[in-house]
Short mmCIF file of C-alpha atoms and ligand atoms in Angstrom, two decimals:
data_model
loop_
_atom_site.label_atom_id
_atom_site.label_comp_id
_atom_site.label_asym_id
_atom_site.label_seq_id
_atom_site.Cartn_x
_atom_site.Cartn_y
_atom_site.Cartn_z
CA UNK A 265 12.17 39.52 -33.16
CA UNK A 266 13.21 41.07 -29.86
CA UNK A 267 13.04 38.71 -27.03
CA UNK A 268 13.03 41.48 -24.45
CA UNK A 269 11.09 44.63 -23.98
CA UNK A 270 12.83 47.98 -24.72
CA UNK A 271 11.92 50.57 -22.21
CA UNK A 272 10.36 53.80 -23.79
CA UNK A 273 12.87 56.41 -22.68
CA UNK A 274 11.09 59.38 -21.14
CA UNK A 275 12.31 62.86 -21.82
CA UNK A 276 12.30 63.54 -18.10
CA UNK A 277 14.60 60.61 -17.52
CA UNK A 278 17.00 61.90 -20.09
CA UNK A 279 16.90 65.51 -18.87
CA UNK A 280 17.96 64.20 -15.51
CA UNK A 281 20.55 61.75 -16.73
CA UNK A 282 22.24 63.31 -19.70
CA UNK A 283 23.75 66.21 -17.87
CA UNK A 284 26.13 64.54 -15.50
CA UNK A 285 28.33 67.48 -14.26
CA UNK A 286 27.87 71.15 -13.82
CA UNK A 287 30.45 73.82 -13.01
CA UNK A 288 30.78 77.54 -12.65
CA UNK A 289 33.90 79.65 -12.24
CA UNK A 290 34.78 83.29 -11.56
CA UNK A 291 38.18 84.58 -12.63
CA UNK A 292 39.49 87.52 -10.64
CA UNK A 293 42.58 89.58 -10.16
CA UNK A 294 43.73 91.97 -7.41
CA UNK A 295 44.17 95.59 -8.55
CA UNK A 296 47.27 96.46 -6.63
CA UNK A 297 49.55 93.66 -7.97
CA UNK A 298 50.71 92.75 -11.44
CA UNK A 299 48.94 89.71 -12.89
CA UNK A 300 50.51 86.36 -12.36
CA UNK A 301 52.51 86.35 -15.48
CA UNK A 302 54.38 89.47 -14.32
CA UNK A 303 54.78 88.65 -10.70
CA UNK A 304 58.21 88.38 -9.11
CA UNK A 305 58.93 86.15 -6.11
CA UNK A 306 58.42 89.01 -3.74
CA UNK A 307 55.03 90.45 -4.95
CA UNK A 308 53.88 86.83 -5.51
CA UNK A 309 54.32 86.19 -1.87
CA UNK A 310 52.65 89.44 -0.94
CA UNK A 311 49.68 88.86 -3.16
CA UNK A 312 49.39 85.21 -1.88
CA UNK A 313 49.24 86.49 1.74
CA UNK A 314 46.84 89.24 0.78
CA UNK A 315 44.49 86.67 -0.66
CA UNK A 316 45.04 84.35 2.32
CA UNK A 317 44.12 87.26 4.64
CA UNK A 318 41.06 87.97 2.54
CA UNK A 319 39.94 84.36 2.67
CA UNK A 320 40.76 84.19 6.38
CA UNK A 321 38.89 87.34 7.30
CA UNK A 322 35.88 86.41 5.26
CA UNK A 323 35.60 83.32 7.42
CA UNK A 324 35.65 81.20 4.34
CA UNK A 325 38.80 79.63 5.58
CA UNK A 326 36.88 77.16 7.90
CA UNK A 327 35.54 75.34 4.95
CA UNK A 328 38.82 74.98 3.01
CA UNK A 329 42.07 73.10 3.10
CA UNK A 330 45.11 74.69 1.46
CA UNK A 331 47.13 72.55 -0.97
CA UNK A 332 50.44 74.18 -1.96
CA UNK A 333 52.07 73.95 -5.31
CA UNK A 334 54.92 71.93 -3.91
CA UNK A 335 52.54 68.95 -3.49
CA UNK A 336 52.48 68.06 -7.07
CA UNK A 337 50.35 64.85 -6.86
CA UNK A 338 47.79 66.62 -4.79
CA UNK A 339 47.56 69.47 -7.14
CA UNK A 340 47.20 67.09 -10.14
CA UNK A 341 44.46 65.38 -8.34
CA UNK A 342 42.64 68.70 -7.65
CA UNK A 343 43.00 69.57 -11.30
CA UNK A 344 41.31 66.26 -12.11
CA UNK A 345 38.59 66.55 -9.59
CA UNK A 346 37.72 69.99 -10.89
CA UNK A 347 38.49 69.17 -14.57
CA UNK A 348 40.65 72.17 -14.60
CA UNK A 349 43.18 72.19 -17.44
CA UNK A 350 44.90 75.44 -16.69
CA UNK A 351 48.30 74.58 -15.29
CA UNK A 352 50.92 77.21 -15.20
CA UNK A 353 54.43 75.88 -15.51
CA UNK A 354 56.25 79.22 -15.68
CA UNK A 355 57.85 81.16 -12.86
CA UNK A 356 57.88 78.01 -10.68
CA UNK A 357 58.99 79.68 -7.56
CA UNK A 358 56.07 82.01 -6.94
CA UNK A 359 53.67 81.45 -4.13
CA UNK A 360 50.76 79.43 -5.45
CA UNK A 361 48.12 77.11 -4.13
CA UNK A 362 44.52 75.81 -4.09
CA UNK A 363 42.05 76.18 -1.32
CA UNK A 364 39.87 73.11 -1.67
CA UNK A 365 36.73 71.70 -0.17
CA UNK A 366 36.70 68.42 -1.97
CA UNK A 367 33.46 67.16 -0.44
CA UNK A 368 31.56 70.14 -1.60
CA UNK A 369 33.59 70.36 -4.82
CA UNK A 370 34.48 74.00 -4.27
CA UNK A 371 37.96 75.45 -4.86
CA UNK A 372 39.77 78.70 -4.90
CA UNK A 373 42.91 78.61 -7.17
CA UNK A 374 45.46 81.23 -6.21
CA UNK A 375 48.10 82.54 -8.53
CA UNK A 376 47.70 80.13 -11.38
CA UNK A 377 46.82 81.86 -14.60
CA UNK A 378 44.97 84.62 -12.63
CA UNK A 379 45.28 85.69 -9.00
CA UNK A 380 42.04 84.09 -8.09
CA UNK A 381 39.80 81.52 -9.69
CA UNK A 382 36.76 80.46 -7.74
CA UNK A 383 35.08 77.29 -8.87
CA UNK A 384 32.17 75.11 -7.82
CA UNK A 385 31.21 71.87 -9.41
CA UNK A 386 28.39 69.40 -8.86
CA UNK A 387 27.34 66.09 -10.29
CA UNK A 388 24.18 66.24 -12.31
CA UNK A 389 22.26 69.20 -13.67
CA UNK A 390 23.01 71.88 -11.06
CA UNK A 391 24.31 74.95 -12.78
CA UNK A 392 22.20 77.36 -10.78
CA UNK A 393 23.45 75.95 -7.51
CA UNK A 394 27.17 76.12 -8.59
CA UNK A 395 26.67 79.69 -9.79
CA UNK A 396 25.09 80.76 -6.52
CA UNK A 397 27.90 79.15 -4.46
CA UNK A 398 30.70 80.98 -6.35
CA UNK A 399 28.78 84.16 -6.36
CA UNK A 400 28.53 84.17 -2.54
CA UNK A 401 32.24 83.37 -2.15
CA UNK A 402 33.10 86.14 -4.69
CA UNK A 403 30.99 88.59 -2.66
CA UNK A 404 32.78 87.75 0.53
CA UNK A 405 36.26 87.96 -1.00
CA UNK A 406 35.43 91.26 -2.73
CA UNK A 407 34.64 92.74 0.67
CA UNK A 408 38.24 92.15 1.72
CA UNK A 409 40.12 92.63 -1.55
CA UNK A 410 39.90 95.26 -4.18
CA UNK A 411 39.59 93.48 -7.51
CA UNK A 412 40.97 94.71 -10.79
CA UNK A 413 37.89 96.21 -12.35
CA UNK A 414 37.05 98.78 -15.09
CA UNK A 415 33.87 100.57 -15.84
CA UNK A 416 34.06 99.56 -19.55
CA UNK A 417 35.63 96.20 -19.50
CA UNK A 418 34.40 94.95 -16.17
CA UNK A 419 36.63 92.42 -14.36
CA UNK A 420 40.09 92.58 -15.82
CA UNK A 421 41.69 89.24 -16.43
CA UNK A 422 45.06 88.01 -17.78
CA UNK A 423 43.50 86.65 -20.93
CA UNK A 424 41.21 88.80 -23.07
CA UNK A 425 39.03 85.70 -23.50
CA UNK A 426 37.90 85.96 -19.85
CA UNK A 427 37.50 89.74 -19.41
CA UNK A 428 34.08 91.24 -18.37
CA UNK A 429 32.24 88.89 -16.15
CA UNK A 430 35.28 86.58 -15.84
CA UNK A 431 32.47 84.02 -15.63
CA UNK A 432 32.61 80.57 -17.16
CA UNK A 433 30.05 77.95 -16.91
CA UNK A 434 30.25 74.31 -18.05
CA UNK A 435 27.92 71.47 -18.48
CA UNK A 436 29.01 67.95 -19.18
CA UNK A 437 26.70 65.77 -21.31
CA UNK A 438 26.63 62.02 -21.97
CA UNK A 439 25.86 61.81 -25.63
CA UNK A 440 26.54 58.21 -26.81
CA UNK A 441 23.85 58.04 -29.50
CA UNK A 442 24.86 61.30 -31.14
CA UNK A 443 28.47 60.04 -31.04
CA UNK A 444 27.66 56.62 -32.47
CA UNK A 445 25.61 57.83 -35.35
CA UNK A 446 28.37 60.39 -36.14
CA UNK A 447 26.39 63.65 -35.65
CA UNK A 448 28.69 65.04 -32.93
CA UNK A 449 30.98 66.93 -35.30
CA UNK A 450 28.09 68.73 -36.89
CA UNK A 451 26.74 69.63 -33.52
CA UNK A 452 30.10 70.90 -32.42
CA UNK A 453 30.44 73.08 -35.49
CA UNK A 454 26.94 74.54 -35.01
CA UNK A 455 27.66 75.36 -31.33
CA UNK A 456 31.02 76.88 -32.11
CA UNK A 457 29.31 79.08 -34.72
CA UNK A 458 26.88 80.52 -32.23
CA UNK A 459 29.64 81.20 -29.67
CA UNK A 460 30.01 78.12 -27.56
CA UNK A 461 32.78 75.76 -26.82
CA UNK A 462 32.00 72.11 -27.10
CA UNK A 463 34.69 69.54 -26.53
CA UNK A 464 35.23 65.93 -25.85
CA UNK A 465 36.33 65.39 -22.32
CA UNK A 466 37.73 62.62 -20.09
CA UNK A 467 40.60 62.12 -22.48
CA UNK A 468 43.82 60.92 -20.97
CA UNK A 469 46.98 61.46 -23.07
CA UNK A 470 44.58 62.43 -25.89
CA UNK A 471 44.10 58.83 -26.75
CA UNK A 472 40.50 58.03 -26.17
CA UNK A 473 37.42 59.68 -27.55
CA UNK A 474 34.67 59.41 -25.03
CA UNK A 475 31.04 60.04 -25.32
CA UNK A 476 31.23 62.79 -22.71
CA UNK A 477 31.22 66.36 -23.91
CA UNK A 478 31.52 69.68 -22.25
CA UNK A 479 29.53 72.70 -23.28
CA UNK A 480 30.73 76.16 -22.18
CA UNK A 481 30.25 79.77 -22.88
CA UNK A 482 32.92 81.44 -25.03
CA UNK A 483 31.84 85.06 -24.50
CA UNK A 484 32.36 86.68 -21.11
CA UNK A 485 31.98 90.34 -22.18
CA UNK A 486 28.76 91.98 -23.08
CA UNK A 487 26.65 89.27 -21.53
CA UNK A 488 25.69 89.05 -17.82
CA UNK A 489 26.34 86.02 -15.64
CA UNK A 490 22.62 85.29 -15.32
CA UNK A 491 22.22 85.43 -19.09
CA UNK A 492 25.20 83.08 -19.61
CA UNK A 493 23.58 80.52 -17.28
CA UNK A 494 20.12 80.85 -18.78
CA UNK A 495 21.42 80.62 -22.41
CA UNK A 496 23.40 77.54 -21.53
CA UNK A 497 20.37 75.96 -19.99
CA UNK A 498 18.24 76.68 -23.03
CA UNK A 499 20.84 75.14 -25.26
CA UNK A 500 21.07 72.17 -23.05
CA UNK A 501 17.42 71.30 -23.69
CA UNK A 502 18.03 71.46 -27.44
CA UNK A 503 21.06 69.13 -27.12
CA UNK A 504 19.08 66.65 -25.08
CA UNK A 505 16.22 66.54 -27.61
CA UNK A 506 18.81 65.74 -30.38
CA UNK A 507 20.22 62.93 -28.19
CA UNK A 508 16.71 61.60 -27.58
CA UNK A 509 16.06 61.49 -31.37
CA UNK A 510 19.44 59.81 -31.95
CA UNK A 511 18.65 57.12 -29.34
CA UNK A 512 15.43 56.30 -31.10
CA UNK A 513 17.25 56.10 -34.50
CA UNK A 514 19.88 53.82 -33.03
CA UNK A 515 17.54 51.37 -31.35
CA UNK A 516 15.51 51.09 -34.55
CA UNK A 517 18.33 50.78 -36.99
CA UNK A 518 20.95 48.65 -35.26
CA UNK A 519 19.45 46.94 -32.25
CA UNK A 520 21.47 43.69 -32.57
CA UNK A 521 24.96 45.30 -32.83
CA UNK A 522 24.00 47.77 -30.12
CA UNK A 523 22.76 45.14 -27.74
CA UNK A 524 25.91 43.11 -28.34
CA UNK A 525 28.17 46.06 -27.67
CA UNK A 526 26.31 47.09 -24.57
CA UNK A 527 26.13 43.61 -23.01
CA UNK A 528 29.77 43.02 -23.68
CA UNK A 529 30.62 46.18 -22.00
CA UNK A 530 28.53 45.09 -19.07
CA UNK A 531 30.42 41.59 -18.92
CA UNK A 532 33.82 43.34 -19.17
CA UNK A 533 33.31 45.88 -16.39
CA UNK A 534 31.76 43.21 -14.20
CA UNK A 535 34.58 40.63 -14.67
CA UNK A 536 37.80 42.39 -15.72
CA UNK A 537 40.25 42.81 -12.84
CA UNK A 538 42.63 45.15 -14.59
CA UNK A 539 41.23 47.91 -16.79
CA UNK A 540 42.67 50.84 -18.59
CA UNK A 541 41.17 54.30 -18.31
CA UNK A 542 40.01 54.56 -22.01
CA UNK A 543 38.37 51.17 -21.88
CA UNK A 544 36.61 51.92 -18.74
CA UNK A 545 35.23 55.16 -19.91
CA UNK A 546 34.02 53.52 -23.13
CA UNK A 547 32.24 50.68 -21.27
CA UNK A 548 30.72 52.82 -18.60
CA UNK A 549 29.18 55.03 -21.45
CA UNK A 550 27.67 51.91 -23.13
CA UNK A 551 26.34 50.66 -19.89
CA UNK A 552 24.71 53.98 -19.14
CA UNK A 553 23.19 53.85 -22.56
CA UNK A 554 21.98 50.31 -21.89
CA UNK A 555 20.25 51.42 -18.64
CA UNK A 556 18.21 53.99 -20.53
CA UNK A 557 17.05 51.26 -22.93
CA UNK A 558 16.13 49.12 -19.92
CA UNK A 559 18.73 46.37 -20.47
CA UNK A 560 19.82 46.10 -16.87
CA UNK A 561 18.29 46.66 -13.46
CA UNK A 562 21.30 45.87 -11.37
CA UNK A 563 23.44 48.90 -12.14
CA UNK A 564 23.53 52.08 -9.96
CA UNK A 565 23.43 54.84 -12.54
CA UNK A 566 24.12 57.63 -10.13
CA UNK A 567 27.25 55.84 -9.01
CA UNK A 568 28.40 55.51 -12.62
CA UNK A 569 27.97 59.19 -13.26
CA UNK A 570 30.10 59.92 -10.18
CA UNK A 571 32.79 57.33 -10.77
CA UNK A 572 33.48 58.57 -14.32
CA UNK A 573 35.33 61.46 -12.72
CA UNK A 574 37.20 59.35 -10.20
CA UNK A 575 39.02 56.79 -12.28
CA UNK A 576 41.77 58.86 -14.07
CA UNK A 577 45.38 57.88 -13.32
CA UNK A 578 45.89 61.07 -11.44
CA UNK A 579 42.83 60.62 -9.29
CA UNK A 580 43.75 57.06 -8.44
CA UNK A 581 47.32 57.85 -7.47
CA UNK A 582 47.49 58.01 -3.68
CA UNK A 583 49.36 61.30 -3.01
CA UNK A 584 50.95 59.82 0.04
CA UNK A 585 52.41 56.78 -1.67
CA UNK A 586 55.68 57.29 -3.51
CA UNK A 587 55.56 54.53 -6.12
CA UNK A 588 52.55 52.98 -7.59
CA UNK A 589 52.57 50.61 -10.54
CA UNK A 590 50.36 50.68 -13.62
CA UNK A 591 48.84 47.39 -12.48
CA UNK A 592 47.95 48.76 -9.08
CA UNK A 593 46.10 51.70 -10.74
CA UNK A 594 44.19 49.39 -13.13
CA UNK A 595 43.30 47.06 -10.41
CA UNK A 596 42.02 49.87 -8.05
CA UNK A 597 40.08 51.23 -11.06
CA UNK A 598 38.31 47.99 -11.76
CA UNK A 599 37.50 47.41 -8.13
CA UNK A 600 36.07 51.00 -7.90
CA UNK A 601 33.90 50.56 -10.95
CA UNK A 602 32.46 47.21 -9.92
CA UNK A 603 30.74 48.90 -6.98
CA UNK A 604 28.16 49.98 -9.54
CA UNK A 605 26.71 46.58 -9.69
CA UNK A 606 24.02 46.20 -7.07
CA UNK A 607 21.92 43.36 -5.94
CA UNK A 608 23.56 40.62 -7.96
CA UNK B 229 61.07 60.00 -10.14
CA UNK B 230 64.47 61.59 -10.69
CA UNK B 231 64.82 64.90 -12.47
CA UNK B 232 65.50 64.33 -16.21
CA UNK B 233 68.09 66.95 -16.45
CA UNK B 234 70.44 66.51 -13.50
CA UNK B 235 69.27 62.99 -12.65
CA UNK B 236 70.07 63.67 -9.04
CA UNK B 237 67.17 65.59 -7.45
CA UNK B 238 63.63 64.40 -7.08
CA UNK B 239 61.47 65.67 -10.04
CA UNK B 240 58.76 68.00 -8.66
CA UNK B 241 57.84 69.97 -11.75
CA UNK B 242 55.98 68.67 -14.79
CA UNK B 243 56.03 70.52 -18.08
CA UNK B 244 54.09 69.90 -21.13
CA UNK B 245 56.08 70.86 -24.13
CA UNK B 246 54.95 70.91 -27.79
CA UNK B 247 57.64 70.67 -30.49
CA UNK B 248 56.55 70.41 -34.14
CA UNK B 249 53.16 69.28 -32.89
CA UNK B 250 54.59 66.48 -30.86
CA UNK B 251 53.76 66.59 -27.19
CA UNK B 252 56.51 65.85 -24.65
CA UNK B 253 56.23 65.48 -20.97
CA UNK B 254 59.26 66.67 -19.00
CA UNK B 255 59.95 66.08 -15.37
CA UNK B 256 62.42 68.38 -13.71
CA UNK B 257 63.51 69.35 -10.25
CA UNK B 258 63.03 72.96 -9.18
CA UNK B 259 66.54 74.17 -9.62
CA UNK B 260 66.70 72.73 -13.17
CA UNK B 261 63.35 74.09 -13.98
CA UNK B 262 64.40 77.51 -13.00
CA UNK B 263 67.20 77.50 -15.46
CA UNK B 264 65.01 76.63 -18.29
CA UNK B 265 63.75 79.95 -19.64
CA UNK B 266 62.38 78.32 -22.73
CA UNK B 267 59.67 76.40 -20.91
CA UNK B 268 58.15 79.65 -19.61
CA UNK B 269 54.70 80.48 -20.93
CA UNK B 270 54.15 77.09 -22.32
CA UNK B 271 51.27 75.17 -23.83
CA UNK B 272 48.45 76.16 -21.54
CA UNK B 273 48.24 79.51 -23.32
CA UNK B 274 48.56 78.44 -26.89
CA UNK B 275 44.97 79.64 -27.53
CA UNK B 276 45.75 83.05 -26.09
CA UNK B 277 48.96 83.35 -27.96
CA UNK B 278 47.41 82.38 -31.18
CA UNK B 279 44.67 84.94 -30.82
CA UNK B 280 47.01 87.82 -30.06
CA UNK B 281 49.34 87.04 -32.96
CA UNK B 282 46.46 86.40 -35.31
CA UNK B 283 44.82 89.70 -34.43
CA UNK B 284 48.17 91.48 -34.81
CA UNK B 285 48.52 90.15 -38.37
CA UNK B 286 45.12 91.33 -39.38
CA UNK B 287 45.02 94.68 -37.67
CA UNK B 288 48.27 96.48 -37.70
CA UNK B 289 49.79 98.91 -40.02
CA UNK B 290 53.67 98.73 -39.90
CA UNK B 291 53.97 102.15 -38.43
CA UNK B 292 51.74 101.40 -35.52
CA UNK B 293 53.53 98.15 -34.71
CA UNK B 294 56.80 100.08 -34.15
CA UNK B 295 55.04 102.41 -31.87
CA UNK B 296 53.26 99.77 -29.90
CA UNK B 297 56.29 97.60 -29.63
CA UNK B 298 58.06 100.40 -27.81
CA UNK B 299 55.14 101.10 -25.58
CA UNK B 300 55.65 99.81 -22.04
CA UNK B 301 53.05 99.47 -19.35
CA UNK B 302 54.19 101.88 -16.63
CA UNK B 303 52.90 99.59 -13.84
CA UNK B 304 54.15 96.07 -14.87
CA UNK B 305 56.73 96.90 -17.38
CA UNK B 306 55.32 94.63 -20.09
CA UNK B 307 55.76 95.82 -23.62
CA UNK B 308 53.14 95.06 -26.35
CA UNK B 309 55.63 92.80 -28.09
CA UNK B 310 55.80 90.81 -24.87
CA UNK B 311 52.06 90.61 -24.69
CA UNK B 312 51.96 89.34 -28.27
CA UNK B 313 54.57 86.72 -27.40
CA UNK B 314 52.89 85.31 -24.32
CA UNK B 315 49.25 86.21 -25.02
CA UNK B 316 48.65 87.24 -21.40
CA UNK B 317 47.99 90.71 -19.93
CA UNK B 318 50.63 91.90 -17.40
CA UNK B 319 48.34 93.96 -15.03
CA UNK B 320 45.15 95.96 -14.88
CA UNK B 321 47.06 99.09 -16.12
CA UNK B 322 47.94 97.31 -19.36
CA UNK B 323 44.25 97.64 -20.37
CA UNK B 324 44.79 101.48 -20.37
CA UNK B 325 48.16 101.35 -21.91
CA UNK B 326 47.26 99.10 -24.86
CA UNK B 327 43.64 100.23 -25.00
CA UNK B 328 43.46 100.74 -28.69
CA UNK B 329 45.12 97.43 -29.56
CA UNK B 330 43.06 95.51 -26.94
CA UNK B 331 39.78 97.04 -28.20
CA UNK B 332 40.44 95.54 -31.68
CA UNK B 333 41.22 92.09 -30.23
CA UNK B 334 38.28 92.19 -27.82
CA UNK B 335 35.85 93.21 -30.57
CA UNK B 336 36.62 90.04 -32.49
CA UNK B 337 36.86 87.45 -29.67
CA UNK B 338 34.04 88.78 -27.50
CA UNK B 339 30.44 89.43 -27.95
CA UNK B 340 30.59 93.10 -27.13
CA UNK B 341 33.13 95.58 -25.99
CA UNK B 342 31.53 96.66 -22.75
CA UNK B 343 30.72 94.79 -19.52
CA UNK B 344 27.23 93.78 -18.37
CA UNK B 345 26.58 92.07 -15.09
CA UNK B 346 28.17 91.95 -11.72
CA UNK B 347 29.98 94.98 -10.17
CA UNK B 348 32.30 94.54 -7.22
CA UNK B 349 31.04 95.95 -3.91
CA UNK B 350 33.69 98.58 -3.45
CA UNK B 351 32.25 100.21 -6.60
CA UNK B 352 28.98 100.41 -4.73
CA UNK B 353 28.71 104.16 -4.76
CA UNK B 354 28.68 103.85 -8.47
CA UNK B 355 26.17 101.07 -8.61
CA UNK B 356 23.19 103.35 -9.46
CA UNK B 357 25.05 104.83 -12.39
CA UNK B 358 26.23 101.49 -13.40
CA UNK B 359 22.75 100.04 -13.30
CA UNK B 360 21.59 102.81 -15.50
CA UNK B 361 24.49 102.20 -17.85
CA UNK B 362 23.62 98.48 -17.80
CA UNK B 363 20.06 99.23 -18.83
CA UNK B 364 21.19 101.63 -21.53
CA UNK B 365 23.62 98.96 -22.84
CA UNK B 366 20.80 96.49 -23.07
CA UNK B 367 18.75 99.17 -25.01
CA UNK B 368 21.67 99.76 -27.21
CA UNK B 369 21.94 96.11 -28.10
CA UNK B 370 18.25 96.01 -28.85
CA UNK B 371 18.56 99.05 -31.03
CA UNK B 372 21.46 97.57 -32.90
CA UNK B 373 19.69 94.33 -33.36
CA UNK B 374 16.67 95.98 -35.03
CA UNK B 375 19.08 98.23 -36.91
CA UNK B 376 17.76 101.44 -35.38
CA UNK B 377 21.08 103.06 -35.77
CA UNK B 378 20.12 106.70 -35.05
CA UNK B 379 18.59 105.63 -31.76
CA UNK B 380 21.65 103.54 -31.09
CA UNK B 381 24.03 106.51 -31.53
CA UNK B 382 21.92 108.46 -29.02
CA UNK B 383 21.99 105.78 -26.47
CA UNK B 384 25.72 105.22 -26.98
CA UNK B 385 26.32 108.98 -26.29
CA UNK B 386 24.33 108.74 -23.05
CA UNK B 387 26.39 105.77 -22.01
CA UNK B 388 29.63 107.67 -22.72
CA UNK B 389 28.41 110.70 -20.79
CA UNK B 390 27.62 108.59 -17.80
CA UNK B 391 30.94 106.82 -17.92
CA UNK B 392 32.90 109.98 -18.32
CA UNK B 393 31.06 111.44 -15.29
CA UNK B 394 31.99 108.30 -13.33
CA UNK B 395 35.63 108.66 -14.18
CA UNK B 396 35.86 112.32 -13.06
CA UNK B 397 34.18 111.71 -9.80
ZN1 ZN C 89 67.47 68.56 -11.78
ZN1 ZN C 90 50.82 96.36 -17.11
#
């Protein structure tokens, strides 16, 4: 019946291609100042310069650019690049900013929810690398600054959800088959029960459900950083094998519909000149699924994994330009995505 | 974009506000934003707020609430009532001030109630003790897992002794 050959998907391929984003974060506070929520303008400034001095003297400063809170568009873009949802709207006048190295996807958030949040992200399955990057930065800063730390509770944070290691690690999975066959909710419930957060990401305005999911540790106290990383990696292998099984089910049970959906997605991305964010995410996901089945050879999958994080409205807004229309954004988005088609 | 309130200044602050489960986006200039006390401590913390109030409803006897509500952190000035309202800790000293209350919350939202893992370098003179404590804590978890409670109690006491020693140094 099939007039084409379906590629047998290897487990190695999926292990490398299902985890598309890794991230590690440390949440820290300085002992001598109140936490951000209780800062007044004066001690906010003092704490900010204290951290500046710490970063400066640790020689980290050479790698980073400082974006101040006044530059709203730039800040929003940073939050998008780092998929950071924490945004503190209160006491607006306090000194606040982000040290970023966008190329290396490393950032130090100062005076947002906590005094210091160090984060490192990477495309692909690179949690160990991200962890080691933030660990080194954390060591350097802690040589300059006395952190809020307690023998019993470990690193003290503004939220009791982060206390202890103050360490969070995230992995973003592409799970189209589990989503399509409707197993995702069960998986989410199971993960939550054993102490993990698992949520749909790449939503804009909460409209679209994407096939991209973020797994992160819920517990930060009573478990070491290394254990958190290892447990997350163990779990990721299980999730991948579930997705593998689901992909086999899918191709056996509804090949025609699936092929139709995937090839339409291909056509749309290749030919549309204006495209909305939710549409784009949906079609990119389907094309990526199609690649794994061997439907196309002219799509750069690595590029697709990267571009997924670079097509949100905030990301596409040019911070320098004052006004930009919806059409401009949709046009830029479609142009950007089209670069995934190679060869032709 | 102009500020939604005064309609004169450029809007530089973006708030997410949730009223009756409806989400609103507000764009204000800085001076108008400052006047808006109500937008303080907004949506980003809903989870934290929920947890602190939830725990409060489960844990407290009325007598204790009164006492705790009046307790103020001597360093940052935050009361326990304020903590409950915003769901965020005011400073490192709050952990001592509200220790009893925090312990209860921590024991339900975290895996354990003691820290394992990295220790900052300025605590380096304590690193050896801490390492020993870490090891003991691991043993404690093992003992609890296999329900060797007598053993667990012994280990816990050794941990406490080490921690007390550390504090009095
Ligand atoms: Zn205004
Ligand atoms: Zn305090």
